[in-house]
PDB file of C-alpha atoms in Angstrom:
ATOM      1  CA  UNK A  42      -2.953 -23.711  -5.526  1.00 66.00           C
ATOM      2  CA  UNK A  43      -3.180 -21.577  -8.882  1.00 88.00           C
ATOM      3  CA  UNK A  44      -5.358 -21.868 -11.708  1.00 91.00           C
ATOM      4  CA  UNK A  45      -2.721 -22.766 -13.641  1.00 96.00           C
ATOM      5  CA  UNK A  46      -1.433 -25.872 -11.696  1.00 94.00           C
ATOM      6  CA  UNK A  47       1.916 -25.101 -11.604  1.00 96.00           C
ATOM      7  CA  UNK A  48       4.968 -23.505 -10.126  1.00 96.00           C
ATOM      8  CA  UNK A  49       6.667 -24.157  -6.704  1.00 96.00           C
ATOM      9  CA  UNK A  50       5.929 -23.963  -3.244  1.00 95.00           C
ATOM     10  CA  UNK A  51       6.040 -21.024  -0.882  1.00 95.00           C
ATOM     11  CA  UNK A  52       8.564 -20.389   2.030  1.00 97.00           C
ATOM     12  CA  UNK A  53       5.755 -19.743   4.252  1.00 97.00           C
ATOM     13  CA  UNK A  54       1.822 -19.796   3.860  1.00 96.00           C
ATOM     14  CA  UNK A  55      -0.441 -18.192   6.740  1.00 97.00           C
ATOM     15  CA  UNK A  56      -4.202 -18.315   6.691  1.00 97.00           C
ATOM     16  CA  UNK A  57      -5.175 -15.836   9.185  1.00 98.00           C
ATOM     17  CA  UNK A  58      -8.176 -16.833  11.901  1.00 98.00           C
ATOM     18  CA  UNK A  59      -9.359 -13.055  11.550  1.00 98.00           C
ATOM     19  CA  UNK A  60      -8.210  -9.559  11.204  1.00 98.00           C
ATOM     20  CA  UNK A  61      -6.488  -8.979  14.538  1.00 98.00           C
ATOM     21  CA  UNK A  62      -4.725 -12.456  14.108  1.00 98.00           C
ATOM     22  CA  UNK A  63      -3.348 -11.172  10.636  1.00 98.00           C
ATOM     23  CA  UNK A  64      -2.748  -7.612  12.182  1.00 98.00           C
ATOM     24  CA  UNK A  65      -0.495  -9.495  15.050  1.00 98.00           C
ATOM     25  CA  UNK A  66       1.127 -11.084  12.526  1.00 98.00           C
ATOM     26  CA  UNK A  67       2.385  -8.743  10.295  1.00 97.00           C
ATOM     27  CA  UNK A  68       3.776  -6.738  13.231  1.00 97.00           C
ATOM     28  CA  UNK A  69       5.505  -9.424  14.530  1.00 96.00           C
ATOM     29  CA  UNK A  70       7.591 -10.036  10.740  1.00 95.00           C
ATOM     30  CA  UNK A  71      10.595  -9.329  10.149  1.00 94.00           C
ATOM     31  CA  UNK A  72      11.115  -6.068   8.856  1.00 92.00           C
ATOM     32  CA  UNK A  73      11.707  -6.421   5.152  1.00 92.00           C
ATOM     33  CA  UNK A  74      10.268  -9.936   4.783  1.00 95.00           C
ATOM     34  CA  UNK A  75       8.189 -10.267   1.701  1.00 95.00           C
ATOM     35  CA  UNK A  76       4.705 -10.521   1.806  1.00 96.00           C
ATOM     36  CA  UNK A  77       2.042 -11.702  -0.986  1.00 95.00           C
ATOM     37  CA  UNK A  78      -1.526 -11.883  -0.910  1.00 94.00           C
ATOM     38  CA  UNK A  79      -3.453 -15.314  -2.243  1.00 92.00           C
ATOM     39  CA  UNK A  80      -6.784 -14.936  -3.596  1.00 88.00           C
ATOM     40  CA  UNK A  81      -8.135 -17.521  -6.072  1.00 87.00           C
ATOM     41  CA  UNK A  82      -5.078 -17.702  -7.955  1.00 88.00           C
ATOM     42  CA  UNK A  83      -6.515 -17.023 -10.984  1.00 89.00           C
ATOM     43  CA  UNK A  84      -4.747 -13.919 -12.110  1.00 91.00           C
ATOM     44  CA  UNK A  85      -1.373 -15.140 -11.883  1.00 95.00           C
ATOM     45  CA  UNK A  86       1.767 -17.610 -13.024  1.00 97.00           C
ATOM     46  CA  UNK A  87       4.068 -18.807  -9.284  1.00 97.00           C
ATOM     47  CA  UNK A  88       7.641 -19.690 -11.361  1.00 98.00           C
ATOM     48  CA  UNK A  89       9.112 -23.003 -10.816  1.00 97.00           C
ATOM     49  CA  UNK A  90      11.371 -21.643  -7.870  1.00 97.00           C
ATOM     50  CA  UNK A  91       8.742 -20.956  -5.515  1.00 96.00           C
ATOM     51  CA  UNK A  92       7.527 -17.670  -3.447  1.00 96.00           C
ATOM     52  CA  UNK A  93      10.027 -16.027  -1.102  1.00 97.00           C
ATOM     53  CA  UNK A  94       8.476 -14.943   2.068  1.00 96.00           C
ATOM     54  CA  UNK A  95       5.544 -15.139   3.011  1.00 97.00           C
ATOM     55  CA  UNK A  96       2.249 -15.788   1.393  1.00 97.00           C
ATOM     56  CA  UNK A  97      -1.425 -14.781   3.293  1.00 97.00           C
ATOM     57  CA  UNK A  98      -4.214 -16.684   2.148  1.00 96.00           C
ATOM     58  CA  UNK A  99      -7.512 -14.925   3.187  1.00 95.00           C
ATOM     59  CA  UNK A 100      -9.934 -17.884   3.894  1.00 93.00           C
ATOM     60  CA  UNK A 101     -13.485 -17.742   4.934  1.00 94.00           C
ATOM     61  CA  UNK A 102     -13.123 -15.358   7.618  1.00 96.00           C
ATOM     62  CA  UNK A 103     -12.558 -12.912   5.020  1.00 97.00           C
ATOM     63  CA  UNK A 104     -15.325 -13.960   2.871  1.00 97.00           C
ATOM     64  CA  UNK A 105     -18.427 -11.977   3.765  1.00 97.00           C
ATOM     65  CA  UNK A 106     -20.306  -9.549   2.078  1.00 98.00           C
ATOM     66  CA  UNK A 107     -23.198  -7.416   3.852  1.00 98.00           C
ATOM     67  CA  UNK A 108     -25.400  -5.403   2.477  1.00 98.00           C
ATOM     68  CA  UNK A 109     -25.599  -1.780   4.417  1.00 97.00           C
ATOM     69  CA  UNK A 110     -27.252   1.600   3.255  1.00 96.00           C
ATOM     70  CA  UNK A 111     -27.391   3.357  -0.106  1.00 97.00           C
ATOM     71  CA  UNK A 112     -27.033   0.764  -2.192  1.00 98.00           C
ATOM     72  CA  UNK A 113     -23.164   0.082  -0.572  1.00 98.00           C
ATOM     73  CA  UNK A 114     -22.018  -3.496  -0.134  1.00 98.00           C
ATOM     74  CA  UNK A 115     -19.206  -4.394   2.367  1.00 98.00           C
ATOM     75  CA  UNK A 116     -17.117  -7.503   0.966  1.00 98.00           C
ATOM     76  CA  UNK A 117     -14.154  -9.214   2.680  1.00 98.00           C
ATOM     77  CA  UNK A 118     -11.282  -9.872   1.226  1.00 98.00           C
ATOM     78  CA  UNK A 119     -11.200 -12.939  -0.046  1.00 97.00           C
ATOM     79  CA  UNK A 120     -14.875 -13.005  -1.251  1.00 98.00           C
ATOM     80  CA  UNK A 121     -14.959 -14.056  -4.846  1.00 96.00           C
ATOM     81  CA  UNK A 122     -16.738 -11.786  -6.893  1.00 96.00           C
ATOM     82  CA  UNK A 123     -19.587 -13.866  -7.710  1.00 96.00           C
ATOM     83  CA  UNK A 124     -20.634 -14.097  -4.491  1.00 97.00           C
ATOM     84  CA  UNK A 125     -20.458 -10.100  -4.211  1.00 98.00           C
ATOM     85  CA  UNK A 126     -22.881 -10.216  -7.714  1.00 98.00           C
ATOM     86  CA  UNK A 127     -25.421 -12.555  -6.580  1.00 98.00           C
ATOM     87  CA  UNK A 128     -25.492 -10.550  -2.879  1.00 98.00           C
ATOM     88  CA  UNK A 129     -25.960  -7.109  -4.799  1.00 98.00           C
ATOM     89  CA  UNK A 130     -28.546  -8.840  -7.062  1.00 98.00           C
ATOM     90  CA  UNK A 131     -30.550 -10.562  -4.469  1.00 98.00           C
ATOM     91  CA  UNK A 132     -30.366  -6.795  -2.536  1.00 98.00           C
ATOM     92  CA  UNK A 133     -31.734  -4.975  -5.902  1.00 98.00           C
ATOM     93  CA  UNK A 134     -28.203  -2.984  -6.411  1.00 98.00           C
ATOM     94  CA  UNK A 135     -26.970  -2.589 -10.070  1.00 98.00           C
ATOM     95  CA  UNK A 136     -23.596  -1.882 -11.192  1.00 98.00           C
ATOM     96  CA  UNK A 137     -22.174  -4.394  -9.885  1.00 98.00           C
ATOM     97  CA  UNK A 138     -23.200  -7.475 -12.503  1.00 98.00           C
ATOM     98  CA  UNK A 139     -19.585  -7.001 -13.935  1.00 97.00           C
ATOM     99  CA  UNK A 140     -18.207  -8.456 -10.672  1.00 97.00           C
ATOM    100  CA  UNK A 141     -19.837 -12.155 -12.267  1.00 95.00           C
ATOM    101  CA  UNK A 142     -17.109 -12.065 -14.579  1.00 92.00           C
ATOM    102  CA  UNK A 143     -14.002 -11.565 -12.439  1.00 90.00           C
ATOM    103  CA  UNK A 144     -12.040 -15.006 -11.644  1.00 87.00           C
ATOM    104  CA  UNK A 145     -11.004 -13.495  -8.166  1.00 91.00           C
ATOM    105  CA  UNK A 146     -11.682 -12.278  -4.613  1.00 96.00           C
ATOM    106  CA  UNK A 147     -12.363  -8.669  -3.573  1.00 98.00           C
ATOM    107  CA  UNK A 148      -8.940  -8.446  -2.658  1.00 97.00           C
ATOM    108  CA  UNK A 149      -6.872  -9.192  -5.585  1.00 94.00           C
ATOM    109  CA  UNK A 150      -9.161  -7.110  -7.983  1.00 93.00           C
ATOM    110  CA  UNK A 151      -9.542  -4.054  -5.580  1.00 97.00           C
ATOM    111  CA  UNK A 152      -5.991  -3.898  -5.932  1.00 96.00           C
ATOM    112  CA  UNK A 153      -5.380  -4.565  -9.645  1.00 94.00           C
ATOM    113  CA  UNK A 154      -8.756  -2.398 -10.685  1.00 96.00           C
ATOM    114  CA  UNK A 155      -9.706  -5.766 -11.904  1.00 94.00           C
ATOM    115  CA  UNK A 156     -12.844  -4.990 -14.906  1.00 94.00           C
ATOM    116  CA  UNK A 157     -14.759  -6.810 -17.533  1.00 91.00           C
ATOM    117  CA  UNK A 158     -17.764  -5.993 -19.502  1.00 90.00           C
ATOM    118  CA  UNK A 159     -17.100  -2.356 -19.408  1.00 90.00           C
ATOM    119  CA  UNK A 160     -16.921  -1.672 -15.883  1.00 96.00           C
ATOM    120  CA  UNK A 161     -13.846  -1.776 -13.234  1.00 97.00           C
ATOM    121  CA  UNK A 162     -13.395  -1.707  -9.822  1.00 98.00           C
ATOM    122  CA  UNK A 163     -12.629   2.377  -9.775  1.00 98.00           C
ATOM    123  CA  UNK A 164     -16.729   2.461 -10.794  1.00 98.00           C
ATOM    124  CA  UNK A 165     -17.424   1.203  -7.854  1.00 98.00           C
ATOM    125  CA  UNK A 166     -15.305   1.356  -4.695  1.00 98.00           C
ATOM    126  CA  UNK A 167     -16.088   3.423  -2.305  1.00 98.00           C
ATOM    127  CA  UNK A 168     -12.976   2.716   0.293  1.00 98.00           C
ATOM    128  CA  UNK A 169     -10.923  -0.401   1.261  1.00 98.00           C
ATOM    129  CA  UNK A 170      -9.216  -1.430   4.345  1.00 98.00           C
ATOM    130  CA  UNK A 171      -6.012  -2.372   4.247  1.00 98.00           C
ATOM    131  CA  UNK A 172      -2.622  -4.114   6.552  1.00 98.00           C
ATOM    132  CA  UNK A 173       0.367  -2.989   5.597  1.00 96.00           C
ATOM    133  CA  UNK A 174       3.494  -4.434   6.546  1.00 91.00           C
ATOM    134  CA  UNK A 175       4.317  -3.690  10.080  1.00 93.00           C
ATOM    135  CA  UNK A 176       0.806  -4.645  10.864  1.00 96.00           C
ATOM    136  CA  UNK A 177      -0.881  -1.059  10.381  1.00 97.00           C
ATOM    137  CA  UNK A 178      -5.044  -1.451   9.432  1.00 98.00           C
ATOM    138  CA  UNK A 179      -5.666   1.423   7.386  1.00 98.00           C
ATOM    139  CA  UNK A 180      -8.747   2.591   5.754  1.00 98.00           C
ATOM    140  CA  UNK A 181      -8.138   4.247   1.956  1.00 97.00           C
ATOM    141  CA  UNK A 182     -10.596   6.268  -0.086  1.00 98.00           C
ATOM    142  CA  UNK A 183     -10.590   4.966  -3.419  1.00 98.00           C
ATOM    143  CA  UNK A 184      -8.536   8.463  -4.555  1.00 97.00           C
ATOM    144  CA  UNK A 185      -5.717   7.787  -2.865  1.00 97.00           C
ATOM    145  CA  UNK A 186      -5.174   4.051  -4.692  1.00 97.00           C
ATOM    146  CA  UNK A 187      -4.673   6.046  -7.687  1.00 97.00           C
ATOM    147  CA  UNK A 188      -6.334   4.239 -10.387  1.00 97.00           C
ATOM    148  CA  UNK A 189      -5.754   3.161 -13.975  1.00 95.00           C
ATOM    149  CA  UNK A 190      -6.154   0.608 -16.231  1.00 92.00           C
ATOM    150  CA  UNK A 191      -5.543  -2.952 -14.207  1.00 92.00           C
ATOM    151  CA  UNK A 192      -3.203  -0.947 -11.742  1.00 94.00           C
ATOM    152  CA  UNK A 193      -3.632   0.668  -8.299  1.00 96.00           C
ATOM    153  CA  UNK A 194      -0.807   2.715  -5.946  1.00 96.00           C
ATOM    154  CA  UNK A 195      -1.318   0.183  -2.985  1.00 95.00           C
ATOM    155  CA  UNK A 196       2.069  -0.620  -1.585  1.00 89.00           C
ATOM    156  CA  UNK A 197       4.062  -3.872  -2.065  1.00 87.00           C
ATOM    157  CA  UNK A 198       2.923  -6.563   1.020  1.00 91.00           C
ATOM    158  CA  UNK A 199      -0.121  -4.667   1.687  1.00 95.00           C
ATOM    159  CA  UNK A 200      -3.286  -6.765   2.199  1.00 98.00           C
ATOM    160  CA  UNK A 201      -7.303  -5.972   1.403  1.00 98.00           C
ATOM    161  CA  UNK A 202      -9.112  -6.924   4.110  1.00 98.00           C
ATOM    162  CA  UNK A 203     -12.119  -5.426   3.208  1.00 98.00           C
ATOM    163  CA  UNK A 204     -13.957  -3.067   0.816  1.00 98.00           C
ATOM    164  CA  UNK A 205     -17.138  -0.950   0.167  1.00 98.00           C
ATOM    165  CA  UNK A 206     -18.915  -1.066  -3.247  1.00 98.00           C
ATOM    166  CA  UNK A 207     -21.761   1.515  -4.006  1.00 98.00           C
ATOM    167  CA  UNK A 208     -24.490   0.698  -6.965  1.00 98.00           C
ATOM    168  CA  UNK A 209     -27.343   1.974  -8.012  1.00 98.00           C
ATOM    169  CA  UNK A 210     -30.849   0.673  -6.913  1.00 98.00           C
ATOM    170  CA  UNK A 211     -32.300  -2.064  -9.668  1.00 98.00           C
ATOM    171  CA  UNK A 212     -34.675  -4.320 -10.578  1.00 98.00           C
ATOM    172  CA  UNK A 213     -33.303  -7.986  -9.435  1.00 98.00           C
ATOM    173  CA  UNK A 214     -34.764  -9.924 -12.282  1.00 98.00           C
ATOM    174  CA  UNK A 215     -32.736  -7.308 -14.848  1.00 98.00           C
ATOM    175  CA  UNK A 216     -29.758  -7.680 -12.849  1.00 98.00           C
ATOM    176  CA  UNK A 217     -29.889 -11.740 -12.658  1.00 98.00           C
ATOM    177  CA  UNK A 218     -30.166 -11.212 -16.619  1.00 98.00           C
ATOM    178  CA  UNK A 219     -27.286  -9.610 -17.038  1.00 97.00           C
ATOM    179  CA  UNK A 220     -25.099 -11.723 -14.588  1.00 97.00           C
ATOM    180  CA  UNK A 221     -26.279 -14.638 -16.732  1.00 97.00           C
ATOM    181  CA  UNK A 222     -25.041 -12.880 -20.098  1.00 97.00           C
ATOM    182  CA  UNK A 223     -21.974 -12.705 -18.597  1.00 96.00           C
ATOM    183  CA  UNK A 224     -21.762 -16.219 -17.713  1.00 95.00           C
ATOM    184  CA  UNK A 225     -23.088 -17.460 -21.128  1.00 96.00           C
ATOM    185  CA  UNK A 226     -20.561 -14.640 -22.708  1.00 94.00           C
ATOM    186  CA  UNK A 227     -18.071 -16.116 -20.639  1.00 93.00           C
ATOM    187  CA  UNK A 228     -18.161 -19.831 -21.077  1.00 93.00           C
ATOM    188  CA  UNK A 229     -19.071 -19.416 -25.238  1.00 94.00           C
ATOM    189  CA  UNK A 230     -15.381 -17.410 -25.880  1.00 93.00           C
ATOM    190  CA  UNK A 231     -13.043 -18.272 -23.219  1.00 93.00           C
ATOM    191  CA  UNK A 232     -11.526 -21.665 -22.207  1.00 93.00           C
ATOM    192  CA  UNK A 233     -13.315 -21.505 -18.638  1.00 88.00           C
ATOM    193  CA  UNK A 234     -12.562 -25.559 -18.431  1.00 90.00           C
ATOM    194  CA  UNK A 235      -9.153 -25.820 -18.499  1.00 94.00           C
ATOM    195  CA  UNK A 236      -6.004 -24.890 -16.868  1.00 94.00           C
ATOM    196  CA  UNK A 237      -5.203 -21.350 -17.039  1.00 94.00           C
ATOM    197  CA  UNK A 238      -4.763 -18.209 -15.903  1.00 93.00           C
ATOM    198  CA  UNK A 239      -7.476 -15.400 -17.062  1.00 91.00           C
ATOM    199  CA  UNK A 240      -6.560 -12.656 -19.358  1.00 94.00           C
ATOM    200  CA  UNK A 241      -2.734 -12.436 -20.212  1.00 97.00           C
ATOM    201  CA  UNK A 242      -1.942  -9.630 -21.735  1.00 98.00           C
ATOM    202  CA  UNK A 243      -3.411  -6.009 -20.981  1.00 96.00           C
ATOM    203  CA  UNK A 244      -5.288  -4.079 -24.130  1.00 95.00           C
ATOM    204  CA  UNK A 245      -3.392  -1.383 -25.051  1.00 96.00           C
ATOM    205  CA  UNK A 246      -4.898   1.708 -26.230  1.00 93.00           C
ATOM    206  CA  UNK A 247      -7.129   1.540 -28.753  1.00 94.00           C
ATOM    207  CA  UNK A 248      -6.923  -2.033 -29.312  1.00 96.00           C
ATOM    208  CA  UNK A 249      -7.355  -5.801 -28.149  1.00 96.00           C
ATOM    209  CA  UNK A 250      -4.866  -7.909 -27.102  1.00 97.00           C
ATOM    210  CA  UNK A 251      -6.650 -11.244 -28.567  1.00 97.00           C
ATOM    211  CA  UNK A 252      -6.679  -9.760 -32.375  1.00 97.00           C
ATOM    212  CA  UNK A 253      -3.411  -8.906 -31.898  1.00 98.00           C
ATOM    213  CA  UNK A 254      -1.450 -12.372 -30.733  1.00 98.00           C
ATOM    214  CA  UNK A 255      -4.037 -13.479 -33.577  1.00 97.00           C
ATOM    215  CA  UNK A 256      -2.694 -10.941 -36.094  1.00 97.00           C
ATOM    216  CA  UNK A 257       1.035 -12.779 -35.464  1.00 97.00           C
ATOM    217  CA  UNK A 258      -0.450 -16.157 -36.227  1.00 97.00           C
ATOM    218  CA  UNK A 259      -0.243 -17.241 -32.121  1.00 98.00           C
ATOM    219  CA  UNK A 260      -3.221 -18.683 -31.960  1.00 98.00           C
ATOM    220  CA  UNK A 261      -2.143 -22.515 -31.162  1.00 98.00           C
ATOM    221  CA  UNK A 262       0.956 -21.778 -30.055  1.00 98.00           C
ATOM    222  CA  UNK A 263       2.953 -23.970 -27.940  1.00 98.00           C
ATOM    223  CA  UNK A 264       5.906 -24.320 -25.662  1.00 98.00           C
ATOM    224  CA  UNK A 265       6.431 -27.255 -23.637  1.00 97.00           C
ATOM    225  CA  UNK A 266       3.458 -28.080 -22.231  1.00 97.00           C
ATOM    226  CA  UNK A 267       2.024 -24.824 -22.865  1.00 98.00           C
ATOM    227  CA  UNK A 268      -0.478 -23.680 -25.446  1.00 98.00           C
ATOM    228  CA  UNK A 269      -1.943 -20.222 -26.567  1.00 98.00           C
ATOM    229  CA  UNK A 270      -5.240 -21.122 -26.561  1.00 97.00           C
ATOM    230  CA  UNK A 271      -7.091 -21.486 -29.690  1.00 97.00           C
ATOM    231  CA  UNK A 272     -10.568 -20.224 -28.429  1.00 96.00           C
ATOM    232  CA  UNK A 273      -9.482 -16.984 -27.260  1.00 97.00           C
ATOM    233  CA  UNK A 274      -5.872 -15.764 -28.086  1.00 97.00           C
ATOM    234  CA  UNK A 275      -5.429 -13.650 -25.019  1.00 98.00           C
ATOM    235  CA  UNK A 276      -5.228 -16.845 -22.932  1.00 97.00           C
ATOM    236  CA  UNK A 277      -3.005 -19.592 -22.353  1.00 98.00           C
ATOM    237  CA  UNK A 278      -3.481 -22.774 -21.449  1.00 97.00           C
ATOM    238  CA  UNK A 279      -1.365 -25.682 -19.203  1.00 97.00           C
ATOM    239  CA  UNK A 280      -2.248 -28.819 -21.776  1.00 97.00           C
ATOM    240  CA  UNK A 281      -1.571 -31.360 -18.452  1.00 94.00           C
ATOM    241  CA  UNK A 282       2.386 -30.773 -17.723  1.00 95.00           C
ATOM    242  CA  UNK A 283       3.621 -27.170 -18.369  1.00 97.00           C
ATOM    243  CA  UNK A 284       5.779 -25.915 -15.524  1.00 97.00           C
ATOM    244  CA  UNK A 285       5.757 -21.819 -15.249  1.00 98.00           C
ATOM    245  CA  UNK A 286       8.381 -21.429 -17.397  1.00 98.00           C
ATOM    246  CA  UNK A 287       6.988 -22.985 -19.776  1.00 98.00           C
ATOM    247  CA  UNK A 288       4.221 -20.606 -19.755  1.00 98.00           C
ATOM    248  CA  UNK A 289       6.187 -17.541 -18.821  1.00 98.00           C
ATOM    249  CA  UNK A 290       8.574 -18.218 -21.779  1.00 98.00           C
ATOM    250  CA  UNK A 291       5.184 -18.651 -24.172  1.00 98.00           C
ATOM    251  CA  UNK A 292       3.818 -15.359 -23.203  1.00 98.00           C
ATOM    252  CA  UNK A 293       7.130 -13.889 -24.373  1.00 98.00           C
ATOM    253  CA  UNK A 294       6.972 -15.564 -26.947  1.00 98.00           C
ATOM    254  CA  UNK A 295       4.146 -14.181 -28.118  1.00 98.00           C
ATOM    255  CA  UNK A 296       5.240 -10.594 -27.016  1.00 98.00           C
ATOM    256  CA  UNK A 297       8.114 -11.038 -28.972  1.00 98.00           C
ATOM    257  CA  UNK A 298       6.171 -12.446 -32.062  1.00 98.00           C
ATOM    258  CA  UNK A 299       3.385  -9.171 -31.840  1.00 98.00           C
ATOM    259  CA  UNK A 300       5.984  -6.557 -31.139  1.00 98.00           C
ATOM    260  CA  UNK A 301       7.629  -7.775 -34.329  1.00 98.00           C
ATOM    261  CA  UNK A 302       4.242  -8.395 -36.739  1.00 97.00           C
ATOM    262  CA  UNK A 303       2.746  -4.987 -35.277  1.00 95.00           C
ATOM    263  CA  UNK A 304       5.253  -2.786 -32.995  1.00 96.00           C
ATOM    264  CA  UNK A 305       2.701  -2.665 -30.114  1.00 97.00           C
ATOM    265  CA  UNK A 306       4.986  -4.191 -27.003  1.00 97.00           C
ATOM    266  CA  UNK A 307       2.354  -6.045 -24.870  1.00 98.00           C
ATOM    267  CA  UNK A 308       2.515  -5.485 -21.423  1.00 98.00           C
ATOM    268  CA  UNK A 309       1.394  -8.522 -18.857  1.00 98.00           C
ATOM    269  CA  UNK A 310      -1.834  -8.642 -17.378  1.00 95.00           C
ATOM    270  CA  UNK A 311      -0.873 -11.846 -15.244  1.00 95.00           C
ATOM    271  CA  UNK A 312       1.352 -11.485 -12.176  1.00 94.00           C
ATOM    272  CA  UNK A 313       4.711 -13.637 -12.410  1.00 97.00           C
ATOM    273  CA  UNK A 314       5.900 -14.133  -8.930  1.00 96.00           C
ATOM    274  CA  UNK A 315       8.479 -16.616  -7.267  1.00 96.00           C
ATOM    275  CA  UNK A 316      11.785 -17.548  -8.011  1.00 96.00           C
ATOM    276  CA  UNK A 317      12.531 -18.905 -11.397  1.00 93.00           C
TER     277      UNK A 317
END
C-alpha cells in the first residue's frame, strides 16, 4: 500500500524470504518482465490501472542496519531511514541525522539520491549491493551510480539490497538534537498526517518548488478528490477519495499553471507508475 491510498493492484507482488530467495527469483523471470521495487511507498503515485509485472517488496529480512568500522553503517534495503538515524546516533556517527527526514527505506533513496536538510545520499554512500534482472548480485561504488540531484544511473528492475553509509564520529546527545529538529521541522511545515506522497515536484536551480506553485496561486488547489495542500505547496494531498488520476492530473495542473505564471517547467519528484 502507498502513502497516498490509491491506485490499482499489481500483476504480481513477491516478498522475498532473503537474498538468495530474491536472487533465485529474478533468474528464474522471464526475460523482459518488468520489475519494481516497493519500499514505504511514500515517494510515489501507482495509476488507477495497476503495476505490470512484477513488484518486490523488501520486508524485514532486508531491514537491518549494523554498525561496522570507521564510522560505516551497513543498512538493508528496506530499512527506513529512521531506523538508520537512530542506529548511527546511538553508535556516535554524524552525518547521517538527515536520514530522520526521509519518508523511505535505504533502497528507494539510495537509488533516487533521496536528501533533505542539506544533505543527500551521494554524502554518504559508500557502495550498494544490488540484483539486477537476470538475478546478478552486484556490488557498486557509489561513482558508478552517477549521481545528481534526486537521480542515480541504476538500471530499470534493479533492486538495493543493501548499502554502506560512512559518517563522521559525534557526540550522541548533539546528534539526537538534530534528529529532533528535523522531526519538529518536519511535522510544523508539512502535512505529515494525511494522505500523501512527500515532495512533488523537484527544485529547480536556484529556486523552490513550494514558492513557486504558491507564486501561481496553487495553494488549495483541487481536482477530484485531490488537493494541493495548503500547508506546504510542494505537496498534495488525497482529501479521503482521490484515485491517481486525480492526483496525477493535479500535479499537471499545477505544472501547467507555474510554467505559464513563471516559465520554469517543473519536473516530478514523485514516481508515477502503473497503467492509467
Amino acid at each position: 500500500m502507498v502513502w497516498f491510498k490509491s491506485g490499482g493492484k499489481a500483476d504480481w507482488l513477491f516478498e522475498p524470504a532473503d537474498l538468495d530467495d530474491l536472487v533465485s527469483f529474478m533468474s528464474k523471470l522471464e526475460p523482459g518482465t518488468p520489475v519494481m521495487a516497493l519500499g514505504l511507498g511514500s515517494n510515489l503515485i501507482i495509476r488507477d490501472g495497476g503495476v505490470p509485472g512484477v513488484v518486490v517488496r523488501l520486508g524485514k529480512p532486508f531491514s537491518c542496519v549494523e554498525v561496522k568500522r570507521d564510522c560505516v553503517l551497513e543498512c538493508g534495503g528496506g530499512a527506513p531511514g529512521i531506523l538508520v538515524a537512530s542506529q548511527a546516533r546511538d553508535a556516535g556517527i554524524a552525518g547521517m541525522e538527515f536520514l530522520r527526514g526521509i519518508p523511505g527505506t535505504v533502497g528507494g533513496f539510495v537509488r533516487m539520491n533521496g536528501g533533505a536538510y542539506g544533505r543527500e545520499v551521494a554524502d554518504i554512500l559508500v557502495d550498494c549491493d544490488v540484483v539486477l534482472p537476470g538475478g546478478n548480485l552486484v556490488t557498486l561504488p557509489v561513482e558508478d551510480l552517477e549521481y545528481s540531484y534526486r537521480h542515480s544511473r541504476l538500471p530499470d528492475g534493479a533492486i538495493v539490497v543493501a548499502a554502506r553509509f560512512k559518517g563522521v564520529p559525534g557526540d550522541p546527545a548533539a546528534i539526537g538534537a538534530e534528529m529532533d529538529r528535523i522531526a519538529e521541522e518536519r511535522e510544523k511545515s508539512q502535512p505529515l498526517r494525511t494522505k500523501t506522497g512527500g515532495s512533488t515536484f523537484k527544485n529547480p536551480e536556484g529556486a523552490k518548488a513550494w514558492q513557486l506553485v504558491d507564486e501561481a496561486g496553487c495553494r488549495g488547489l483541487k481536482m477530484g478528490g485531490a488537493q494541493v495542500s495548503e500547508k506546504h505547496t510542494n505537496f498534495l494531498i488525497n482529501t479521503g477519495d482521490a484515485t491517481s488520476a486525480d492526483i496525477e492530473g493535479l500535479g499537471e495542473e499545477v505544472r501547467r499553471r507555474v510554467a505559464e505564471k513563471t516559465g520554469v517547467t517543473l519536473e516530478w519528484e514523485i514516481q508515477r507508475v502503473g497503467r492509467p
